[in-house]
Amino acid sequence: MNGAEALLRTLCAAGVDSCFSNPGTSEMHFVAAMDRVAGMRGIPVLAEGVATGAADGYGRMARKPAATLLHCGPGLANGIANLHNARRARSPVLNLIGDLSHTHRPADPPLASDIESLARVVSSWTRVARDVHAVAGDGAAAVAAAMGAGKGIASLVLPSDVCWTEGAQPAVPQVAAPASAVPSSAIARAVEWTALGAQTVLLLGGEALYGEGLAFAGAIARRTGARLMAESAIARIERGRGRPAVARVPYAPAAAIEAMASVGKLLLVGARRPVFSFAGPDGRSRPERTDLEVAVLAHAEEDIPDALARLAAALGCAPSPPHAVSVERVPPATGAVTPASFVQSLAALLPEAAIVVDESVSFGRDLFPHMGGAAPHDWLQLTGGAIGSGMPMATGAAVACPGRRVVNLQADGSALYTVQSLWTQAREGLDVTTVILSNRRYAILFDEMRRVGAAASRTASDLLSLERPEIDWLRMARAFGVEAERADTMAAFNAAFGRSLRARGPRLIELVL
Amino acid sequence: MNGAEALLRTLCAAGVDSCFSNPGTSEMHFVAAMDRVAGMRGIPVLAEGVATGAADGYGRMARKPAATLLHCGPGLANGIANLHNARRARSPVLNLIGDLSHTHRPADPPLASDIESLARVVSSWTRVARDVHAVAGDGAAAVAAAMGAGKGIASLVLPSDVCWTEGAQPAVPQVAAPASAVPSSAIARAVEWTALGAQTVLLLGGEALYGEGLAFAGAIARRTGARLMAESAIARIERGRGRPAVARVPYAPAAAIEAMASVGKLLLVGARRPVFSFAGPDGRSRPERTDLEVAVLAHAEEDIPDALARLAAALGCAPSPPHAVSVERVPPATGAVTPASFVQSLAALLPEAAIVVDESVSFGRDLFPHMGGAAPHDWLQLTGGAIGSGMPMATGAAVACPGRRVVNLQADGSALYTVQSLWTQAREGLDVTTVILSNRRYAILFDEMRRVGAAASRTASDLLSLERPEIDWLRMARAFGVEAERADTMAAFNAAFGRSLRARGPRLIELVL
């Protein structure tokens, strides 16, 4: 068999079963091999940022990599922004990047570029397949790298001769490097610190925010009075009724400073020490008190659930699994659209096991704290600050979790980077409800402008407006094959949201702010 | 004044007057400075690929750089594919890339990434502004680098503290390195070779394809019988009635081999030796005969018009400027839509001084040879093989050349990468007629698949189709504020095209194939 088929068989055997594809000539042998090999779902996308963002969303939910199929350096480049987000989220992703054949490259044809340099900026593992005998093993190594401790982005460059040459054999899947256990000293210190109660915060990241990890964290907090928090940008958290309450360090510096003011000891559990997205002219980079003490219970690459289990055992407490609780049910809001009324309706109407993909930016800044009483759900956020992540991420999460409704809270400015996602949602019949939070401008930048001390600017008002002309979101959605409606009151939103949940496949609601 | 204002004043003084902008927080001081400094037109775009592709189109027509304003590494990354095309076109482009402040970067905030490594892949000049006292000089150096011999992409990274700190002064514009004259030996050899007549081809690139360079090339061909050709992918060529005929090396390898079969001596004039875009399993990379002799009259970095003028003088011939010629006027075609009928209408209806931006891909492969009888026009093509270039390029060309109609021949699959361009065209009222060549699939890849020996594949047929669901181009255009109509006969196209020419601002025509 040829190299493409051997690679494909290897990936399937290693459990990779979804491939977000935007192929070109160099990738045609890999595409053709999909005819002969069952087990890989090819999902076409109209732009590479959709492929990589979808792989990010898929990886966050499935905890294994989807493949992306990208065309040469420019194809990879178009996907880098969402790979940047995936890198910050520690999502497992496997990039397959086609390239010119080895003998053709020296002629410097139009598409030749330095793929390796581009890939290394966002990848924890990068390799150019050398020849047809190595390529299947390269694939096995790439999957293991993506699945290894702390997860990561693996980029495999595939010169086309490696794919079309005969004589390859599939490789045996490789075992990913397991996460190492944290040292006992880290557990011992955590026992001491949590004994201090509310002045100690466990800052949770990665696997501390869902499943067993979160259950142990909840038990620890209940037993000791230590508080649970998460970074501003959360890759994935399980929330809703019956789940441990985890506060988030706010995005806005002033609010973050306030939230950290009562924190004397910070125990990092797969999370990074809080940092502002941007520093202003005052030079301050972090929201913490100057006398904050910081220690690590578990690095992101270490075995986080095991560390929390051992800490819980040392404290003599059992994990707190999701449990039924009686929370006062608040009805959906009526009246005007405000952040408060919107989150009230969202919490009331969100279906069980929904996946919320939050790229709500300025309008959504205060939604998160009010979703604790909603039905149990997952919440995924923009992690790397590269906007244009929400719609692709929702697409990938829906591929990973059929049967679960994905609700994409989507700022309009950000949506426009990767709006092509809607077509893939329509094509694959994905159960995604996109709520466009339509304020017709890059609203966050007006805040940021003030904060960094740039004067209120009429040029900025002009350059950051989406009003001239206004985007017609209903036509946009329908152009890509997605049904859409507009809501400008909460009553209209409630009805439209309900209809979207009863429908099969994607829907878009333009919520006029 | 602060660094942003000093930089902006420097750029304006150096003749940079257009800035395709997709700014974020890091760029707010530069945006604010536009309030205080006249002379820079800020043109907002919804995605960075539009900014860089527009700068490419602007640079090809204006022969000076537009600026792009991009947000950190991911913002640059989104623009790299079209910078790759611009690099292959030798377009002058000035990228201004905002970054985190120097003191904030060590905290590794979410948006931190290795901007320099990304920029170097596509730039001929890359610099990170060190401090407020250096930044204006950096800007002057960047413009000079973009304008220097052979033109190029200059990328200046702007940490935000450099922009907001006070104490800067504008810098004096720098003189760009002039192109050097070719050696006399190159002229002497060209005299010998052109004396051989039709077996000698002058392969023209860069400034040999328009203006004085083309006029001299035409005179040389007329005097000697040597033929004029251009590479498969042409950055910019002046064509139409009264202009010297220049054949293009076809894109398809078989046709390119045929076209090169009668060429015994190839004289490169700012062009590169022809190369296939992709090599197949036969390993052949170039269309030329094995006994082809190749020599250089002028490298791309050398003074091409001067070399052609000196060659013409040595041959004793005067330049042949565009002149009125009587060509049999062919009326627009009626009946079914075919490549032949389409180009017949286009040649008949194209207005004087139009700029054709050609990303017509498979449908448009044979259009070019038939446009010699059209009204004088410029023709711009995809140069780097990174599709998604046409709509942005049309946008930038229209900004560079107000008063001239831009006609964008646009394959549908390629259009979807950067369809956001339509909004900028609507916002700025640009006179762009976009003709979507709508075959509802990535048609070229079906050819390519056969050529590289990948079996006809049902997976490929599925992955490369745009029919499930179909894109609704009328809704798409209107969603972005552009009026649109559909044509499925040549009569309907002729009428719609005529209406678009009489209108002000952008129009889109979906030509159903």
Short mmCIF file of C-alpha atoms in Angstrom, two decimals, chain A residues 19 21-26 28-29 31-36 42-48 69 71-75 77-82 84 87-88 100-101 103-115 117-118 121 160 164 233 251 272-273 275-286 383-387 413 415-420 423 426-428 442 444-446 448-449 451-476 478-482, chain B residues 19 21-26 28-29 31-36 42-48 69 71-75 77-82 84 87-88 100-101 103-115 117-118 121 160 164 233 251 272-273 275-286 383-387 413 415-420 423 426-428 442 444-446 448-449 451-476 478-482:
data_model
loop_
_atom_site.label_atom_id
_atom_site.label_comp_id
_atom_site.label_asym_id
_atom_site.label_seq_id
_atom_site.Cartn_x
_atom_site.Cartn_y
_atom_site.Cartn_z
CA CYS A 19 -10.56 14.69 10.23
CA SER A 21 -10.37 18.74 6.04
CA ASN A 22 -9.46 21.55 3.69
CA PRO A 23 -7.25 19.64 1.30
CA GLY A 24 -5.42 20.66 -1.86
CA THR A 25 -3.44 18.81 -4.48
CA SER A 26 -0.75 17.62 -2.07
CA MET A 28 -5.23 14.02 -2.62
CA HIS A 29 -3.65 10.62 -1.94
CA VAL A 31 -8.21 11.74 0.66
CA ALA A 32 -8.27 8.90 -1.85
CA ALA A 33 -7.13 6.46 0.84
CA MET A 34 -10.28 7.28 2.81
CA ASP A 35 -12.18 5.31 0.16
CA ARG A 36 -10.29 2.16 1.05
CA GLY A 42 -13.84 13.41 6.80
CA ILE A 43 -15.50 16.71 7.64
CA PRO A 44 -15.02 19.43 5.03
CA VAL A 45 -14.48 23.03 6.05
CA LEU A 46 -14.38 26.17 3.90
CA ALA A 47 -11.38 27.75 5.62
CA GLU A 48 -8.55 26.34 7.69
CA LEU A 69 -5.88 18.11 6.85
CA HIS A 71 -2.63 22.38 2.37
CA CYS A 72 1.03 23.47 2.55
CA GLY A 73 2.35 26.45 4.48
CA PRO A 74 -0.47 28.89 3.68
CA GLY A 75 -3.09 26.30 4.68
CA ALA A 77 -0.90 29.56 8.43
CA ASN A 78 -4.63 30.14 8.07
CA GLY A 79 -5.13 27.70 10.95
CA ILE A 80 -2.48 29.05 13.31
CA ALA A 81 -4.67 31.53 15.22
CA ASN A 82 -6.97 28.77 16.43
CA HIS A 84 -2.71 29.21 19.29
CA ARG A 87 -2.15 25.36 22.58
CA ARG A 88 -3.28 27.57 25.46
CA LEU A 100 5.38 19.45 -2.26
CA SER A 101 7.28 16.27 -3.09
CA THR A 103 12.27 16.29 -5.49
CA HIS A 104 10.03 19.21 -6.47
CA ARG A 105 10.80 21.43 -3.53
CA PRO A 106 14.28 22.55 -4.69
CA ALA A 107 12.62 24.11 -7.77
CA ASP A 108 10.90 26.52 -5.34
CA PRO A 109 7.41 26.29 -6.87
CA PRO A 110 4.82 28.91 -5.94
CA LEU A 111 3.48 27.14 -2.84
CA ALA A 112 6.88 26.37 -1.30
CA SER A 113 7.32 27.94 2.12
CA ASP A 114 8.93 27.21 5.46
CA ILE A 115 6.21 25.01 6.97
CA SER A 117 8.99 27.30 11.18
CA LEU A 118 5.29 28.05 11.08
CA VAL A 121 5.34 28.32 16.80
CA SER A 160 3.38 14.22 -1.38
CA TRP A 164 1.96 8.30 -3.14
CA ALA A 233 -9.94 31.79 30.24
CA TYR A 251 -11.02 39.28 32.71
CA ARG A 272 -1.05 29.13 35.64
CA ARG A 273 -0.60 32.08 37.99
CA VAL A 275 -1.98 37.26 34.46
CA PHE A 276 -3.74 40.13 32.73
CA SER A 277 -4.35 39.73 29.02
CA PHE A 278 -2.87 43.17 28.49
CA ALA A 279 -0.84 45.44 30.74
CA GLY A 280 -1.49 49.15 30.72
CA PRO A 281 1.02 51.97 31.06
CA ASP A 282 1.11 51.38 34.86
CA GLY A 283 3.20 48.28 34.10
CA ARG A 284 1.19 45.95 36.35
CA SER A 285 0.95 42.41 34.88
CA ARG A 286 -0.86 40.42 37.56
CA THR A 383 -8.21 30.55 25.82
CA GLY A 384 -5.57 32.28 23.74
CA GLY A 385 -7.16 35.62 23.01
CA ALA A 386 -7.25 34.96 19.26
CA ILE A 387 -10.85 35.77 18.41
CA GLY A 413 -17.22 40.95 15.63
CA ALA A 415 -17.96 35.63 14.63
CA LEU A 416 -16.97 37.26 11.37
CA TYR A 417 -13.45 35.78 11.38
CA THR A 418 -14.65 32.21 10.94
CA VAL A 419 -18.31 32.53 9.97
CA GLN A 420 -17.67 29.85 7.33
CA TRP A 423 -21.63 25.72 6.39
CA ALA A 426 -25.29 22.66 8.09
CA ARG A 427 -23.54 20.01 6.04
CA GLU A 428 -22.99 17.70 8.99
CA TYR A 442 -15.85 45.52 18.42
CA ILE A 444 -14.41 45.38 23.93
CA LEU A 445 -11.89 47.63 22.24
CA PHE A 446 -13.68 50.74 23.43
CA GLU A 448 -9.48 48.57 26.24
CA MET A 449 -8.77 51.87 24.60
CA ARG A 451 -7.77 51.30 29.92
CA VAL A 452 -4.48 51.60 28.05
CA GLY A 453 -4.84 55.37 28.11
CA ALA A 454 -5.51 55.96 24.43
CA ALA A 455 -7.75 58.98 24.08
CA ALA A 456 -11.33 58.48 22.99
CA SER A 457 -10.88 58.54 19.29
CA ARG A 458 -13.21 59.27 16.45
CA THR A 459 -10.99 57.26 14.11
CA ALA A 460 -11.37 54.33 16.46
CA SER A 461 -15.12 54.77 16.70
CA ASP A 462 -15.20 54.58 12.97
CA LEU A 463 -12.74 51.71 12.51
CA LEU A 464 -14.30 49.58 15.23
CA SER A 465 -17.89 49.91 14.12
CA LEU A 466 -19.74 47.20 12.23
CA GLU A 467 -22.63 49.48 11.34
CA ARG A 468 -21.66 50.83 7.97
CA PRO A 469 -23.10 48.66 6.49
CA GLU A 470 -24.73 46.47 9.12
CA ILE A 471 -24.16 42.75 8.83
CA ASP A 472 -27.41 40.97 7.99
CA TRP A 473 -27.12 37.86 10.15
CA LEU A 474 -30.25 36.17 8.86
CA ARG A 475 -29.03 36.34 5.29
CA MET A 476 -25.55 35.31 6.41
CA ARG A 478 -29.08 31.22 5.27
CA ALA A 479 -26.31 31.84 2.73
CA PHE A 480 -24.47 29.00 4.46
CA GLY A 481 -27.58 26.82 4.76
CA VAL A 482 -28.45 27.50 8.40
CA CYS B 19 -3.82 51.28 6.24
CA SER B 21 -6.79 47.66 9.71
CA ASN B 22 -7.93 44.88 11.99
CA PRO B 23 -6.64 46.23 15.27
CA GLY B 24 -6.89 44.96 18.83
CA THR B 25 -5.94 46.36 22.20
CA SER B 26 -2.21 46.55 21.42
CA MET B 28 -5.17 51.31 20.08
CA HIS B 29 -2.58 54.05 20.45
CA VAL B 31 -5.48 54.10 15.96
CA ALA B 32 -5.90 57.02 18.36
CA ALA B 33 -2.99 58.82 16.72
CA MET B 34 -4.92 58.80 13.44
CA ASP B 35 -7.18 61.41 15.03
CA ARG B 36 -4.29 63.83 15.36
CA GLY B 42 -7.80 53.69 7.82
CA ILE B 43 -9.75 50.95 6.05
CA PRO B 44 -11.33 48.41 8.37
CA VAL B 45 -11.43 44.74 7.46
CA LEU B 46 -13.26 41.87 9.18
CA ALA B 47 -10.40 39.37 8.95
CA GLU B 48 -6.65 39.74 8.54
CA LEU B 69 -2.48 46.91 11.14
CA HIS B 71 -3.07 42.24 16.29
CA CYS B 72 -0.26 40.12 17.77
CA GLY B 73 0.90 36.76 16.46
CA PRO B 74 -2.52 35.30 15.67
CA GLY B 75 -3.51 38.43 13.76
CA ALA B 77 -0.85 34.43 11.22
CA ASN B 78 -4.31 34.97 9.76
CA GLY B 79 -2.69 37.23 7.18
CA ILE B 80 0.25 35.00 6.23
CA ALA B 81 -1.40 33.14 3.34
CA ASN B 82 -1.96 36.33 1.41
CA HIS B 84 2.81 34.49 0.85
CA ARG B 87 5.92 37.76 -1.50
CA ARG B 88 5.69 35.77 -4.74
CA LEU B 100 2.30 43.06 24.33
CA SER B 101 4.40 45.61 26.17
CA THR B 103 7.45 44.34 30.61
CA HIS B 104 4.29 42.27 30.23
CA ARG B 105 5.68 39.70 27.83
CA PRO B 106 7.71 37.73 30.40
CA ALA B 107 4.43 36.95 32.22
CA ASP B 108 3.43 34.96 29.11
CA PRO B 109 -0.12 36.30 28.83
CA PRO B 110 -2.61 34.46 26.60
CA LEU B 111 -1.76 36.30 23.38
CA ALA B 112 2.02 35.95 23.68
CA SER B 113 3.54 34.09 20.78
CA ASP B 114 6.65 34.08 18.63
CA ILE B 115 5.71 36.84 16.18
CA SER B 117 9.35 33.56 13.61
CA LEU B 118 6.00 33.90 11.91
CA VAL B 121 8.63 33.22 6.88
CA SER B 160 2.53 48.55 22.99
CA TRP B 164 2.23 54.76 24.33
CA ALA B 233 1.16 33.29 -12.37
CA TYR B 251 -0.74 26.28 -15.61
CA ARG B 272 11.86 32.90 -12.76
CA ARG B 273 12.50 29.80 -14.85
CA VAL B 275 8.21 25.49 -12.76
CA PHE B 276 5.10 23.38 -12.28
CA SER B 277 2.96 24.20 -9.27
CA PHE B 278 2.97 20.52 -8.34
CA ALA B 279 5.08 17.63 -9.54
CA GLY B 280 3.45 14.27 -10.09
CA PRO B 281 4.93 10.82 -9.44
CA ASP B 282 6.95 11.08 -12.69
CA GLY B 283 9.21 13.51 -10.85
CA ARG B 284 9.26 16.15 -13.59
CA SER B 285 9.38 19.69 -12.16
CA ARG B 286 9.70 21.93 -15.22
CA THR B 383 0.87 34.32 -7.56
CA GLY B 384 1.61 32.05 -4.63
CA GLY B 385 -1.02 29.35 -4.98
CA ALA B 386 -2.65 30.30 -1.66
CA ILE B 387 -6.29 30.63 -2.68
CA GLY B 413 -14.41 27.71 -3.56
CA ALA B 415 -13.96 33.08 -2.65
CA LEU B 416 -15.11 31.49 0.58
CA TYR B 417 -11.75 31.87 2.32
CA THR B 418 -11.92 35.66 2.40
CA VAL B 419 -15.54 36.46 1.51
CA GLN B 420 -15.45 39.03 4.32
CA TRP B 423 -18.04 44.18 3.62
CA ALA B 426 -19.42 48.03 0.64
CA ARG B 427 -18.15 50.21 3.45
CA GLU B 428 -15.65 52.05 1.30
CA TYR B 442 -13.27 22.77 -5.72
CA ILE B 444 -9.45 22.08 -9.88
CA LEU B 445 -8.77 19.33 -7.39
CA PHE B 446 -10.59 16.77 -9.49
CA GLU B 448 -5.16 17.46 -9.86
CA MET B 449 -6.27 14.20 -8.33
CA ARG B 451 -2.77 14.08 -12.49
CA VAL B 452 -0.99 12.98 -9.32
CA GLY B 453 -2.36 9.49 -9.84
CA ALA B 454 -4.80 9.40 -6.94
CA ALA B 455 -7.71 7.17 -7.90
CA ALA B 456 -11.07 8.78 -8.60
CA SER B 457 -12.45 8.85 -5.11
CA ARG B 458 -15.93 9.02 -3.75
CA THR B 459 -14.58 10.47 -0.50
CA ALA B 460 -12.96 13.21 -2.54
CA SER B 461 -16.12 13.85 -4.54
CA ASP B 462 -17.88 14.31 -1.26
CA LEU B 463 -15.20 16.37 0.50
CA LEU B 464 -14.62 18.66 -2.48
CA SER B 465 -18.25 19.47 -3.20
CA LEU B 466 -19.91 22.72 -2.21
CA GLU B 467 -23.41 21.45 -2.95
CA ARG B 468 -24.54 20.12 0.37
CA PRO B 469 -25.81 22.70 1.17
CA GLU B 470 -25.31 25.06 -1.75
CA ILE B 471 -23.90 28.48 -0.97
CA ASP B 472 -26.51 31.18 -1.59
CA TRP B 473 -24.35 33.90 -3.13
CA LEU B 474 -27.09 36.51 -3.34
CA ARG B 475 -27.78 36.26 0.37
CA MET B 476 -24.04 36.15 1.07
CA ARG B 478 -26.36 41.16 0.73
CA ALA B 479 -25.41 39.97 4.21
CA PHE B 480 -22.23 42.03 3.76
CA GLY B 481 -24.08 44.97 2.20
CA VAL B 482 -23.31 44.32 -1.46
#
